[in-house]
XYZ file of C-alpha atoms in Angstrom:
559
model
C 137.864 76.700 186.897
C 136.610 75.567 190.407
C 137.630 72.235 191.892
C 137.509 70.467 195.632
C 141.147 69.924 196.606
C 142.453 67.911 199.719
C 145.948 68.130 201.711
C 147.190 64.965 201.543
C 149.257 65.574 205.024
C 146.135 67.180 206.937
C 143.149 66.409 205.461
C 142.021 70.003 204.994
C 139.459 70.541 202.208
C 139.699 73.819 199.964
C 137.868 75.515 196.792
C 141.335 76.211 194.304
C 141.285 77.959 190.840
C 142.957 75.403 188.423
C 143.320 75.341 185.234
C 140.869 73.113 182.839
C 142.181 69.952 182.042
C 143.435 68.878 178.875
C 141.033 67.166 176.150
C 142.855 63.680 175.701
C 143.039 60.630 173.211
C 139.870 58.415 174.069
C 138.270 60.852 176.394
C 135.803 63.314 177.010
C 135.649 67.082 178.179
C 132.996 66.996 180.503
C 131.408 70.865 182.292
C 130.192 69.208 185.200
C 126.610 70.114 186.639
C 126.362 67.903 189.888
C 128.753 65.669 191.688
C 128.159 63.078 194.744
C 130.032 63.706 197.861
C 130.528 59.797 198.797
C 130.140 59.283 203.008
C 131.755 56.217 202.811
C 134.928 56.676 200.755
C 135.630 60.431 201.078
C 135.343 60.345 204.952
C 138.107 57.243 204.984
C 139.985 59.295 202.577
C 139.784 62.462 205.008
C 140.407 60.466 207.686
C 143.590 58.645 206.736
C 144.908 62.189 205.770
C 144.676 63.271 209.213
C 146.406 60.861 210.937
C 150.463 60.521 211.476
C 152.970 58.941 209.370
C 152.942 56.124 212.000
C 149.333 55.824 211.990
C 149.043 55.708 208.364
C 151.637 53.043 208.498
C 150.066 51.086 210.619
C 146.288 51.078 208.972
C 147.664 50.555 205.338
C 150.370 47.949 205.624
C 150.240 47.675 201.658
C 151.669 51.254 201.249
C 154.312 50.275 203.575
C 155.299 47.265 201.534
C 155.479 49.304 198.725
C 158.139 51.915 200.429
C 159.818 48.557 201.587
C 160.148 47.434 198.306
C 161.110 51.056 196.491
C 163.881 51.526 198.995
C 165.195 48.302 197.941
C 164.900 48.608 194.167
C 165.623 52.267 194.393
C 167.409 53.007 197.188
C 166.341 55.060 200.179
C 167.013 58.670 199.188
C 164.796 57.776 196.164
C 162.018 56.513 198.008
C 161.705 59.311 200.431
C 161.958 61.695 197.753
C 158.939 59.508 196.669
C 156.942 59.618 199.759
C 157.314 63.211 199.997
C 156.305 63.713 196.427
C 153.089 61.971 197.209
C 152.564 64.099 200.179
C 153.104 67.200 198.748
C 150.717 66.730 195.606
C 147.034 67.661 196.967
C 144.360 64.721 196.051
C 141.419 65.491 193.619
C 138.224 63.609 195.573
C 135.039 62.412 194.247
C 134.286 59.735 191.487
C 130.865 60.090 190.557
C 129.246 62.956 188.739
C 126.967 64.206 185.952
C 127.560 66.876 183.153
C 127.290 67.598 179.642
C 129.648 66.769 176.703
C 131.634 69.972 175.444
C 133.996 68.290 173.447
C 135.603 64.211 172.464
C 138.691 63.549 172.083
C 140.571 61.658 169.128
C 139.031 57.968 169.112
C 135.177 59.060 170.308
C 133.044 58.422 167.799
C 129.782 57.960 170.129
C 129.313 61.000 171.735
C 129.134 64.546 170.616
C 129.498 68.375 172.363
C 125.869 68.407 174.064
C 125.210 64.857 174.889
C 124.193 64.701 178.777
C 126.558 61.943 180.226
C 126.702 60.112 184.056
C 130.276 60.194 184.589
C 132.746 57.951 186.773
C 136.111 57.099 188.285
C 138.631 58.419 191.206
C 140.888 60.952 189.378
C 138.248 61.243 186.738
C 135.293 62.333 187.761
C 136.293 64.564 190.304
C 134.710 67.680 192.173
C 135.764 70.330 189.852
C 133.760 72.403 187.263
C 135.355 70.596 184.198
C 136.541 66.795 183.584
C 138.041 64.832 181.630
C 136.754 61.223 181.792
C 138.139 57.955 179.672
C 134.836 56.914 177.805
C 134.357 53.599 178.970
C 133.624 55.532 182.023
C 131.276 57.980 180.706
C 127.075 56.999 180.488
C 125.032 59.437 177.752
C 121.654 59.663 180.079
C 118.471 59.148 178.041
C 115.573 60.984 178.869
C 112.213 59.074 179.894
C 110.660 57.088 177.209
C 107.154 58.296 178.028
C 107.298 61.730 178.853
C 110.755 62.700 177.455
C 111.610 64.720 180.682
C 115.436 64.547 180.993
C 116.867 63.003 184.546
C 118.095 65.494 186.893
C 121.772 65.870 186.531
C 122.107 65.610 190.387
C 120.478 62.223 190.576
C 122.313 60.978 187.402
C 125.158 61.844 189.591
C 124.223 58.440 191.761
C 125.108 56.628 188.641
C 128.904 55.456 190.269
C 126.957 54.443 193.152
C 124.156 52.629 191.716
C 126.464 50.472 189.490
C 127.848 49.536 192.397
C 124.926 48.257 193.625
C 123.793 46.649 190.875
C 127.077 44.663 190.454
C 126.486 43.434 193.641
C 123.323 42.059 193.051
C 124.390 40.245 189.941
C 127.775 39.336 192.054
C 124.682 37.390 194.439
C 122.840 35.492 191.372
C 119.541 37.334 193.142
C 116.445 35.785 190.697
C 113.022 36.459 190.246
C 111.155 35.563 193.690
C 113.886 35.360 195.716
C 114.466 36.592 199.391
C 117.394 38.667 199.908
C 118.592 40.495 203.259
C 120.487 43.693 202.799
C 122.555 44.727 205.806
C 123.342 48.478 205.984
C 120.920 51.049 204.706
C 123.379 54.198 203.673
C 123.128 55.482 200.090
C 124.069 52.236 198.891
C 121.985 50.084 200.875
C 118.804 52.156 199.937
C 119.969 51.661 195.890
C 120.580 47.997 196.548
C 116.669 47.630 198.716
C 115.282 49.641 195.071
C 117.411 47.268 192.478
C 116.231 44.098 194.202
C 112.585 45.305 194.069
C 112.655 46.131 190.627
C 114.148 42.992 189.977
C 111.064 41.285 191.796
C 112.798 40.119 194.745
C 111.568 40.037 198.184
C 113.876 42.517 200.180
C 114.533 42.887 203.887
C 116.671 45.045 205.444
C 118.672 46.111 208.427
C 120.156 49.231 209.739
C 120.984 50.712 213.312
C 119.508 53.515 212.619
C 115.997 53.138 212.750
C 115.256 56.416 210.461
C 116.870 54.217 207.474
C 114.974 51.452 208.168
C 111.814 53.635 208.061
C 113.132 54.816 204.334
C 113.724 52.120 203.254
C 110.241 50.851 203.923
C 109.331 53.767 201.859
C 111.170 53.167 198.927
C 109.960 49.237 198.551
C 111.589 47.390 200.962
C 108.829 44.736 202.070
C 110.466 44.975 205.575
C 113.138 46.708 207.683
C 114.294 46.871 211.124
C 116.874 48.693 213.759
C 118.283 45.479 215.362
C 120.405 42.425 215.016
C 118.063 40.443 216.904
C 115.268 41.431 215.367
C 116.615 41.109 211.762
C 117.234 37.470 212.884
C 113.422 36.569 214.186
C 112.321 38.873 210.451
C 114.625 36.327 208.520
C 113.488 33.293 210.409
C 109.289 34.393 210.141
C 109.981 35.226 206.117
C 111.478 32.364 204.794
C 109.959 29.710 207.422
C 112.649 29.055 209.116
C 114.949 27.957 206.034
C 116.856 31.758 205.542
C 117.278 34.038 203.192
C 118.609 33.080 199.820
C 121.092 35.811 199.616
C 122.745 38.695 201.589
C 123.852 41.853 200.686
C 126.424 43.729 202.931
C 125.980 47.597 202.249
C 127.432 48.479 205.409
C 130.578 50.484 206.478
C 132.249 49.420 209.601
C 135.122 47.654 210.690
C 133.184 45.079 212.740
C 132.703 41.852 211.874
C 129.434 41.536 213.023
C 127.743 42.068 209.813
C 129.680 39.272 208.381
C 128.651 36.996 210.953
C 124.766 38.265 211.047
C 124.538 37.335 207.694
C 125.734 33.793 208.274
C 123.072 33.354 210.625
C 120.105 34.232 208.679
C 121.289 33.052 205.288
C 120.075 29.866 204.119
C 121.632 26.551 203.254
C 123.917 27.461 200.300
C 123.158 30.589 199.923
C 125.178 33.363 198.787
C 126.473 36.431 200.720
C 128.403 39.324 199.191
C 130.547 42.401 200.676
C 129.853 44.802 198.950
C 130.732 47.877 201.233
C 134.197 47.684 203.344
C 133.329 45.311 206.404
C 135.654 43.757 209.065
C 135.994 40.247 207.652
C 136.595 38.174 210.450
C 134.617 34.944 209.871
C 133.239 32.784 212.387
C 133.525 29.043 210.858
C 130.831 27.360 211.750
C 127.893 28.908 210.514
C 129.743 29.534 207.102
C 130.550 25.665 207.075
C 127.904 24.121 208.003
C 125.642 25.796 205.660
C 128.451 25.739 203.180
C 128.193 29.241 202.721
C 129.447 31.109 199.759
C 130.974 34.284 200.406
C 132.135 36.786 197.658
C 133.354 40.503 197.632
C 131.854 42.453 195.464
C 134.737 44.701 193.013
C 133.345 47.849 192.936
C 131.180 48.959 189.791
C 131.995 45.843 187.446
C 133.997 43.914 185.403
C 136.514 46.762 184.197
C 136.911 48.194 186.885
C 140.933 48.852 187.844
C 141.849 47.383 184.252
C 143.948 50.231 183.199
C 143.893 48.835 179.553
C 139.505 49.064 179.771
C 139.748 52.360 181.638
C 141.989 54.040 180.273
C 142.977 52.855 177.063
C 139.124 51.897 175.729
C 139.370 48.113 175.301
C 135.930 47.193 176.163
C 135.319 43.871 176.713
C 133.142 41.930 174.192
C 129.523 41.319 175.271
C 128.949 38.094 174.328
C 131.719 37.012 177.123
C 131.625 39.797 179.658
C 127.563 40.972 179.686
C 127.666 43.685 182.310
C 130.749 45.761 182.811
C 131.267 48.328 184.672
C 130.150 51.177 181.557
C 127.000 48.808 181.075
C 125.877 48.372 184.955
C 126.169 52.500 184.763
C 124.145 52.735 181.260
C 121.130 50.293 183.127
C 121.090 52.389 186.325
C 120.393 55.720 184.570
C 118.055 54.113 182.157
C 116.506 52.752 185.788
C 116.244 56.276 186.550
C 114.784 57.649 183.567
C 112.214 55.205 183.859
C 110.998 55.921 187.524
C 111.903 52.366 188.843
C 114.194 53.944 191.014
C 114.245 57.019 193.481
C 117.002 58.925 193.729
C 115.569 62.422 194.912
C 114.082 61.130 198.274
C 117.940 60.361 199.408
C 119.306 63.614 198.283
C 119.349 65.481 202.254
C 122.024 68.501 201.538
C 122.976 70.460 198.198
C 125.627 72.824 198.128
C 127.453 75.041 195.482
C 130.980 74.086 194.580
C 131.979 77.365 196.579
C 130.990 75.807 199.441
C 131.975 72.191 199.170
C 133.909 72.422 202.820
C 130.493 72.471 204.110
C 129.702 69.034 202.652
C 132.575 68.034 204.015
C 132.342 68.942 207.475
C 129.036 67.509 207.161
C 130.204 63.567 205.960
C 133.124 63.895 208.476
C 130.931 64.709 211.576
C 131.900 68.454 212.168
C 128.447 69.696 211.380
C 126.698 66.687 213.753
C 123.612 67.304 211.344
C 121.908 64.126 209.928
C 122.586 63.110 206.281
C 122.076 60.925 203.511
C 123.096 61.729 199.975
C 125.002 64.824 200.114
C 125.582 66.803 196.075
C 127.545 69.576 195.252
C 126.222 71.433 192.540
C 128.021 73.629 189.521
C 127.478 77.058 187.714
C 126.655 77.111 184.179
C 129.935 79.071 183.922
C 132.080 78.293 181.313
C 135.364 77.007 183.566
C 136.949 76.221 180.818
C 140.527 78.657 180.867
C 143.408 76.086 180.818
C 145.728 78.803 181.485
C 146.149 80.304 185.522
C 148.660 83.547 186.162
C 150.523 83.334 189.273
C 152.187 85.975 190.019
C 150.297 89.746 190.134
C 152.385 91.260 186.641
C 151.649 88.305 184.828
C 148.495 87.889 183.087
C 146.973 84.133 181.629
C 146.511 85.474 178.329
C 149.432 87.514 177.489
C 152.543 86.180 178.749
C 155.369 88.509 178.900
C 158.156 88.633 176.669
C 160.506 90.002 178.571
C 160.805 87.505 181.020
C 162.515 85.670 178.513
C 166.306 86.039 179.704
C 168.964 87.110 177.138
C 172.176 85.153 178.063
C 169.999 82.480 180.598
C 167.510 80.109 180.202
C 163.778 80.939 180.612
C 162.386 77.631 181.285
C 158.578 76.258 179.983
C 158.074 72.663 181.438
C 155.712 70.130 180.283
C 155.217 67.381 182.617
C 154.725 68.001 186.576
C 155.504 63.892 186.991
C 157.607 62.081 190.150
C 161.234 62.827 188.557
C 160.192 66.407 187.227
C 159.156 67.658 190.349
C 161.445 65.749 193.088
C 164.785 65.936 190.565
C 164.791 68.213 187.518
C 162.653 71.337 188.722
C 165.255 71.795 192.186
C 167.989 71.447 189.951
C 167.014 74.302 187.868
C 165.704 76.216 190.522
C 169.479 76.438 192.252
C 170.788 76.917 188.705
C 172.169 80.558 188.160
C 171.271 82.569 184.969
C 167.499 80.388 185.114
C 163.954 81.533 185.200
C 161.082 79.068 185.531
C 158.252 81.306 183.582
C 155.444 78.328 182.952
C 154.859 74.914 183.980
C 151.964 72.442 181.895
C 150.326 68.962 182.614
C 147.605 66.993 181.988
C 145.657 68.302 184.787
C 144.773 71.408 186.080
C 145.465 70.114 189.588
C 149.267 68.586 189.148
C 149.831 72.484 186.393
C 148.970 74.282 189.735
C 150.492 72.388 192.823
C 154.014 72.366 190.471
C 153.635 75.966 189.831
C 152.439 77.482 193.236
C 155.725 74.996 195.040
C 158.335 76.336 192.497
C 157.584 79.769 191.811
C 156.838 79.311 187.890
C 154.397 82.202 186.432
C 151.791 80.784 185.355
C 150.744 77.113 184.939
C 148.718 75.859 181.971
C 147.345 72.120 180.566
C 147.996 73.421 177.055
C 151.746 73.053 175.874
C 150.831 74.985 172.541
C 150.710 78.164 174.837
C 154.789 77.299 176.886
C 155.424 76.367 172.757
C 154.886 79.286 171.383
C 155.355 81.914 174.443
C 157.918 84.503 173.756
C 159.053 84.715 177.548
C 159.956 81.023 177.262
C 163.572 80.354 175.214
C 163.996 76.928 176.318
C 161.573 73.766 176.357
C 161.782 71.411 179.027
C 160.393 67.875 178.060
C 159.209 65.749 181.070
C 156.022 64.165 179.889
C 154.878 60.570 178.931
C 157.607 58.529 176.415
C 155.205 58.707 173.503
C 154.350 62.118 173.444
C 158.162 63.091 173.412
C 158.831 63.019 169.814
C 155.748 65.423 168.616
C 156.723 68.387 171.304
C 160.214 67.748 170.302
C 159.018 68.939 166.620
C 157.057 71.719 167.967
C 159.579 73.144 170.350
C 162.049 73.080 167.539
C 160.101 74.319 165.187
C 159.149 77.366 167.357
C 163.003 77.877 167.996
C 163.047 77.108 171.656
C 166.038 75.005 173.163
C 165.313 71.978 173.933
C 165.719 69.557 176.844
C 164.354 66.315 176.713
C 164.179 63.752 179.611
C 165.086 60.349 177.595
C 163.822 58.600 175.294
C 164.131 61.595 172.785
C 161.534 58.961 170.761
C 160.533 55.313 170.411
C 160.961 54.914 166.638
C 163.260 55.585 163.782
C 160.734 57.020 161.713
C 160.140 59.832 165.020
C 164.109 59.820 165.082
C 164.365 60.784 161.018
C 161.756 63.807 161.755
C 163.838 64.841 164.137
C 166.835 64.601 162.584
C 165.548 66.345 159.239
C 163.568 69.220 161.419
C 166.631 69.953 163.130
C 169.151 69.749 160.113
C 166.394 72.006 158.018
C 166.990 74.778 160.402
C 168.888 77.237 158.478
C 169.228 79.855 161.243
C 171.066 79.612 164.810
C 170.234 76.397 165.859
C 168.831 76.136 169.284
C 170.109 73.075 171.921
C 168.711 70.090 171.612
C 170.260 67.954 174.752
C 168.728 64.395 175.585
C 168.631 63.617 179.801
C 170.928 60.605 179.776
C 172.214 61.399 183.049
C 174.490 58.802 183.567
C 176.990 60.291 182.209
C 177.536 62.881 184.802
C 177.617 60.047 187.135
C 180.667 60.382 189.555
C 181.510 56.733 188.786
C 181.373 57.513 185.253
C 183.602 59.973 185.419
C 186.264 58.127 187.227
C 185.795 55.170 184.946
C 186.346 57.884 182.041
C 189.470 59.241 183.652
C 190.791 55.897 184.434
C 190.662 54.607 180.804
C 191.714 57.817 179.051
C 195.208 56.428 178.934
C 193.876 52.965 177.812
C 194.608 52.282 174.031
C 194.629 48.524 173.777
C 191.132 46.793 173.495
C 189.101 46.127 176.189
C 186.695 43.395 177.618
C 184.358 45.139 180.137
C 181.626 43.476 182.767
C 178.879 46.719 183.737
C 176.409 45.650 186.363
């Protein structure tokens, strides 16, 4: 399949063939039809990528604390190895996108193959032909209750975006009849002008550029202007002098001035929210004196960066937590099915997934073309191979047998993780009498990048095809703890050898399969080694030498 990939050193955006991710526990396999190309985030992520080591140091201060604080749990060999791991590994961009269901994995119950969903999440809903998305962060889009006409799937691709908006309006309590300013008039600031009108609010907005003011005037807003100054006398004349009762900050900049505007026209008590990423340098005295109460809005909802509602499905119960994230994404496509929002008229640029460096150039400046909501659209392809040849003799369906070496080891690894690639791929690469034939992960992305770097033949996100290749003899297990046990089984059972980066398992019951799987082999009996590397340790060995001699008993202190 298709997907957008970035350099993570230079920026540079390119169309790769990947393999199709694999369908896992809790999740969906989405074939994607439409994805949004976000201005906001995307650029910044572009951006950073561009600039130098120093310069990334010095604009993300948190990443350096982190290296700070691997070098001194880990040591400094380990974190560079680290840093360079992250460098190497291309990033997968976008997080909003629309598709249809072609398959659920173990745990769905909801959804079914066919079922049009609004899909969400950085790493998850990315730019690629086929995803696979956690289902708390999946939205089945129903079709209009009057007509039955089905939403575009490239305007159900705004549904990342509009729960974003949505969550912050509820994050600033905006009621029936109230006046709210909205500062910034982007994508998001044009969702957030359309919410607040359908939630019968009076809405005034703000943007320098006078050709989003004039849209958003279209789309509802009851008034809009290109200037500070006059936003200030608009505020003043609406509410009598009193100010607004809420603002909304939609804008992208790293000036504090919208901060500070919105002080100045917001009422007594009122409410102002970030919502997009604003310079956040507050002057006191308009935010005391009014006893202002500023918030930051957390991006689609209550959910959101919970790895345990993510990931794992734990949804939060409704009676305590109304409108997560998977809820504020359910209401804005049912918005959209019903007409009470417009999502076509900000749709400026469309372009196939073959030529998603165009959007690119476009959102980044390159193009110096005008734009608003920019969409890459999908095939009706299927995409959906999970297995990618790379080398010319090899093909993705057949592997070859005889690459499997006779007195070496022919190596099949599943996991493309942080140790595998940075510690136990190079090790095997230098080894003599070694052949890396195929590499598998989770996603197509991390199966490809590991393969193309270390010469393996083809790369695949199913480990039933490294399992039962010919040209593989020997298993290489570098994957998450709990999935250790079952491709132990398999490998075995399929006569490979077996290495297996520790734990082996994380129960006895796993350890007695084992145990009786390997015992109930009656032939040669492949290797079955566990990675407990300590023992090749250098200080391990000496301390082993030293004691050899040692007979009495001994009272030892490790640290």
């Amino acid at each position: 399949m298709k997907q957008v990939l970035q350099d993570a050193r230079s920026g540079e955006i390119t169309v790769q063939e990947v393999p199709a991710p694999q369908l896992l526990p809790g999740c969906v396999l989405v074939r994607i039809a439409a994805s949004l190309v976000s201005a906001g985030t995307e650029r910044a992520s572009a951006q950073f990528a561009r600039k130098s080591l120093l310069q990334k140091a010095q604009s993300r201060p948190d990443l350096v604390r982190d290296v700070i604080s691997k070098v001194q749990r880990d040591g400094i060999f380990s974190a560079i190895q680290a840093v360079r791991s992250r460098l190497d590994q291309p990033q997968s961009p976008g997080y909003s996108s629309a598709g249809t269901v072609i398959a659920v994995g173990e745990a769905v119950t909801d959804l079914q193959p066919g079922d049009r969903v609004a899909c969400a999440g950085a790493g998850f809903a990315v730019h690629a032909e086929v995803a696979c998305v956690p289902r708390l962060l999946v939205a089945r889009i129903p079709a209009n209750p009057i007509s039955g006409n089905d939403v575009p799937f490239d305007e159900a691709a705004f549904a990342t975006l509009g729960a974003v908006a949505l969550h912050g309006i509820r994050t600033s309590e905006a009621k029936l009849g109230d006046t709210v300013a909205v500062i910034g008039l982007g994508l998001l600031g044009q969702l957030t002008v359309q919410l607040l009108k359908a939630a019968g609010c009076r809405v005034l907005g703000m943007d320098i550029d006078p050709s989003r003011a004039d849209l958003a005037r279209q789309l509802g807003a009851d008034a809009a202007v290109g200037s500070a100054s006059a936003f200030r006398d608009l505020c003043v004349e609406t509410s009598h002098g009193a100010g607004v009762d809420a603002v909304l900050i939609t804008a992208e900049t790293a000036s504090s001035d919208p901060v500070n505007l919105a002080g100045a026209i917001a009422r007594d008590r009122a409410i102002v929210v970030a919502v997009g990423t604003v310079g956040m340098d507050i002057e006191r005295k308009a935010y005391y004196e009014k006893e202002l109460d500023f918030r930051i809005s957390r991006s689609y909802g209550p959910g959101r960066y919970d790895a345990a509602y993510e990931q794992k499905g734990r949804d939060y119960p409704i009676g305590y937590v109304r409108w997560t994230e998977t809820r504020n994404m359910e209401a804005f496509v049912r918005f959209l099915a019903e007409k009470k929002v417009d999502v076509g008229a900000l749709i400026t640029h469309r372009f196939s997934i073959e030529r998603a460096q165009s959007a690119y150039d476009l959102i980044t400046g390159k193009s110096r073309e005008p734009f608003l909501g920019v969409v890459i659209q999908y095939s009706e392809s299927e995409g959906e191979a999970r297995t990618l040849a790379l080398v010319p003799e090899q093909t993705a369906d057949t592997p070859r047998a005889q690459f499997a070496s006779a007195t070496g080891a022919s190596v099949g690894l599943l996991g493309a993780g942080v140790f595998a690639a940075g510690t136990l791929v190079p090790a095997m690469k230098a080894a003599t009498n070694t052949t890396l034939v195929a590499v598998c992960a989770a996603t197509g992305s991390h199966a490809q990048h590991a393969g193309r770097k270390f010469g393996f033949r083809y790369c695949t996100t199913d480990e039933s095809k490294i399992i039962q290749d010919p040209g593989v003899n020997t298993v290489v297990i570098a994957t998450r703890h709990h999935l250790h046990a079952q491709q132990v089984l398999a490998a075995l059972a399929a006569g490979k050898h077996v290495f297996c980066e520790k734990p082996l398992c994380l129960s006895e019951q796993e350890l007695q399969w084992i145990i009786s799987a390997y015992s109930g082999i009656a032939a040669r009996r492949p290797a079955l080694m566990i990675g407990f590397n300590r023992r090749f340790a250098p200080m391990a060995v000496r301390m082993k030498s030293f004691l050899a001699s040692t007979s009495e008993p001994l009272a030892l202190h490790y640290r």
